[in-house]
XYZ file of C-alpha atoms in Angstrom:
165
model
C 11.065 -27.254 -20.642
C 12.763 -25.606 -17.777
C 11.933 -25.802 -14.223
C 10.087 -22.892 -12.958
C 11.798 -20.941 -9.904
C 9.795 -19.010 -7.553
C 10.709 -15.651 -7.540
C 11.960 -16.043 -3.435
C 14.122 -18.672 -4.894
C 15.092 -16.203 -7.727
C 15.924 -13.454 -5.047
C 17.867 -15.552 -2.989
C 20.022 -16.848 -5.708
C 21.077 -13.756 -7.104
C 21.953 -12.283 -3.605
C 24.232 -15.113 -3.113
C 26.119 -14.919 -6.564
C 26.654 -10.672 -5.189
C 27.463 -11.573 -2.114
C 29.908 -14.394 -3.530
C 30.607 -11.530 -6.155
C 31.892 -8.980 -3.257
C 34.476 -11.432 -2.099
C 35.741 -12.537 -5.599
C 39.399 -11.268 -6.205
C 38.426 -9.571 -9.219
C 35.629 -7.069 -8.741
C 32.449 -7.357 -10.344
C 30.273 -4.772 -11.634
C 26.259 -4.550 -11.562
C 25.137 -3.562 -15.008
C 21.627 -2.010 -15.067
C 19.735 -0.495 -17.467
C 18.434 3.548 -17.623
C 16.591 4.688 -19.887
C 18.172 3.689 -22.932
C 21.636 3.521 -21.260
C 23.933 1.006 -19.645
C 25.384 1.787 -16.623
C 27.926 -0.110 -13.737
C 27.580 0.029 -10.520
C 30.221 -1.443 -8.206
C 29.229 -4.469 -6.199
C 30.733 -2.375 -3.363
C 28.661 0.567 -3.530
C 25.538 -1.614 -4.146
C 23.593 -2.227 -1.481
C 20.865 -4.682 -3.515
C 18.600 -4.631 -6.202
C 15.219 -5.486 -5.347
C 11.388 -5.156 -7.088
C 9.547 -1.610 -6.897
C 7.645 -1.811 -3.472
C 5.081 0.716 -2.584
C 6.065 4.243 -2.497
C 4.626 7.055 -1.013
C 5.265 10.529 -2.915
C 5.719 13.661 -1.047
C 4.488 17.008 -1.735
C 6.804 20.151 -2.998
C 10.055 17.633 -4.099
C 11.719 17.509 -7.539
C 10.188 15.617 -10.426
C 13.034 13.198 -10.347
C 11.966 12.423 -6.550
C 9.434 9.766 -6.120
C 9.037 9.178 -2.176
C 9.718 7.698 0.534
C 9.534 3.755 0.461
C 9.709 1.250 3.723
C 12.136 -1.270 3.261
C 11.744 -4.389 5.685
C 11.273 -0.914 8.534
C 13.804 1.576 7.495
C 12.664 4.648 4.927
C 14.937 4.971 1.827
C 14.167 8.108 -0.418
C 13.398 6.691 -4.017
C 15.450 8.737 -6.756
C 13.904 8.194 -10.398
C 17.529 7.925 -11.623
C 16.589 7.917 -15.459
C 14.659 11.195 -14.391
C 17.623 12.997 -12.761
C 19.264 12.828 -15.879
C 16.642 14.018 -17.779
C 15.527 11.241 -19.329
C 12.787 9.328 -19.586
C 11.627 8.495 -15.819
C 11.241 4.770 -15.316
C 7.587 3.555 -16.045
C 5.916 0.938 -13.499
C 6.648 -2.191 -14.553
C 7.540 -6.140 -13.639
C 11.303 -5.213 -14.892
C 11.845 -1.943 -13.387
C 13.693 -2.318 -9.844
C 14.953 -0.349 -6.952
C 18.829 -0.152 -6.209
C 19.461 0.407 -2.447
C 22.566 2.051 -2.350
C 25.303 0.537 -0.238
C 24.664 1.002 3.719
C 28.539 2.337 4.513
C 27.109 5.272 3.118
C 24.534 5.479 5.398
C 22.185 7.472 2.839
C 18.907 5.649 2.775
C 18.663 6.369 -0.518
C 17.351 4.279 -3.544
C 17.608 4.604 -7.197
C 14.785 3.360 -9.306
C 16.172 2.048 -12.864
C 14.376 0.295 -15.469
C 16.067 -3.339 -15.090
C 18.968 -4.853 -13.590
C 21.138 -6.130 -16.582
C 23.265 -8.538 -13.823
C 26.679 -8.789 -13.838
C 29.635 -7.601 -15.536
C 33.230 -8.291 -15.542
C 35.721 -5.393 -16.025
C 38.332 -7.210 -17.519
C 35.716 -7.611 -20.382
C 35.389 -4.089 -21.084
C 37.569 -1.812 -22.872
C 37.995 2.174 -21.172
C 36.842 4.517 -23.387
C 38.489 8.331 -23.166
C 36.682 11.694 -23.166
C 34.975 14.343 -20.604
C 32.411 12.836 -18.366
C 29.890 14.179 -16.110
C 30.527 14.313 -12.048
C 29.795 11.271 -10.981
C 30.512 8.932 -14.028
C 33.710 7.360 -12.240
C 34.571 5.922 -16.409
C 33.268 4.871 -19.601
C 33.214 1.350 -20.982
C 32.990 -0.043 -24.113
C 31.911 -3.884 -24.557
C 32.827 -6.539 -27.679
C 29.655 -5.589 -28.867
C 30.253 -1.875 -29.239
C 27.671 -1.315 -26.393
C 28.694 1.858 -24.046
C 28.495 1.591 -20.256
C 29.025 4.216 -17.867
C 30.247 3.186 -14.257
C 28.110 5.349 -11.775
C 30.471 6.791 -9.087
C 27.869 6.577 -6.096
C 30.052 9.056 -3.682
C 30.202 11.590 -6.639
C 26.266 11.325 -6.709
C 25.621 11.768 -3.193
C 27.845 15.027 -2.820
C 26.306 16.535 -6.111
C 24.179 19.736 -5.282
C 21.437 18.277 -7.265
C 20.827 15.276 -6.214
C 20.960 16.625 -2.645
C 18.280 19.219 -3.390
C 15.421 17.403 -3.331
């Protein structure tokens, strides 16, 4: 039977293997999960993925927008990522999990995905060709067939509609 860990002990672990991760020579990727979708995120445009705390919603935003959430005292706005994309938005959940993107970018902003799918290397993956949205930087394909699209987190940010909130 394995040991149980505590979910502190859980949280602490996986922020060291990103922040060991970062400094690696080759870059990692975070894989999460949207909707029914696999998608990258790079380790340097990730600030951390933690669980869903409270969130307060506010009045007269897009569906996609969830709120404003306090995060150990600063705000980050909460973007139901599956829900920009007009999917299905992420239902509350022990698996579903906030994304704070990186601070250099100084946006405050969070995206709320369905699960973290941890790491990925990218000399695993194989680039896939063809016409991609904005900010989907490329488009993997793993030795399992399974496609993953790398999230380009400046693209995001600069897009009209996820600035018109």
């Amino acid at each position: 039977m394995a040991a149980r860990t505590s979910l502190r002990d859980y949280q602490r672990d996986l922020s060291e293997r990103l922040h060991s991760a970062k400094g690696a020579a080759n870059a990692s990727l975070l894989g999460v999960q949207v909707d029914d979708e696999a998608w990258l995120v790079d380790l340097r445009e990730a600030g951390e993925v933690i669980p869903v705390p409270p969130i307060t919603p506010l009045p007269l935003t897009r569906p996609w927008f969830r709120g404003l959430s306090n995060i150990r005292g600063n705000l980050y706005s909460v973007i139901d990522f599956p829900a920009l994309l007009q999917k299905r938005p992420v239902a509350a959940g022990d698996q579903a999990r906030l994304l704070l993107l990186g601070d250099r970018f100084r946006l405050g902003a969070a995206l709320l995905i369905d699960r973290s799918l941890g790491l990925r290397n990218p000399a695993q993956l194989e680039q896939k060709q063809g016409k991609l949205p904005q900010w989907v930087r490329a488009q993997y394909a793993d030795a399992e067939g399974r496609v993953w699209k790398e999230l380009d987190v400046v693209q995001l940010a600069q897009h009209p509609d996820f600035l018109g909130v």
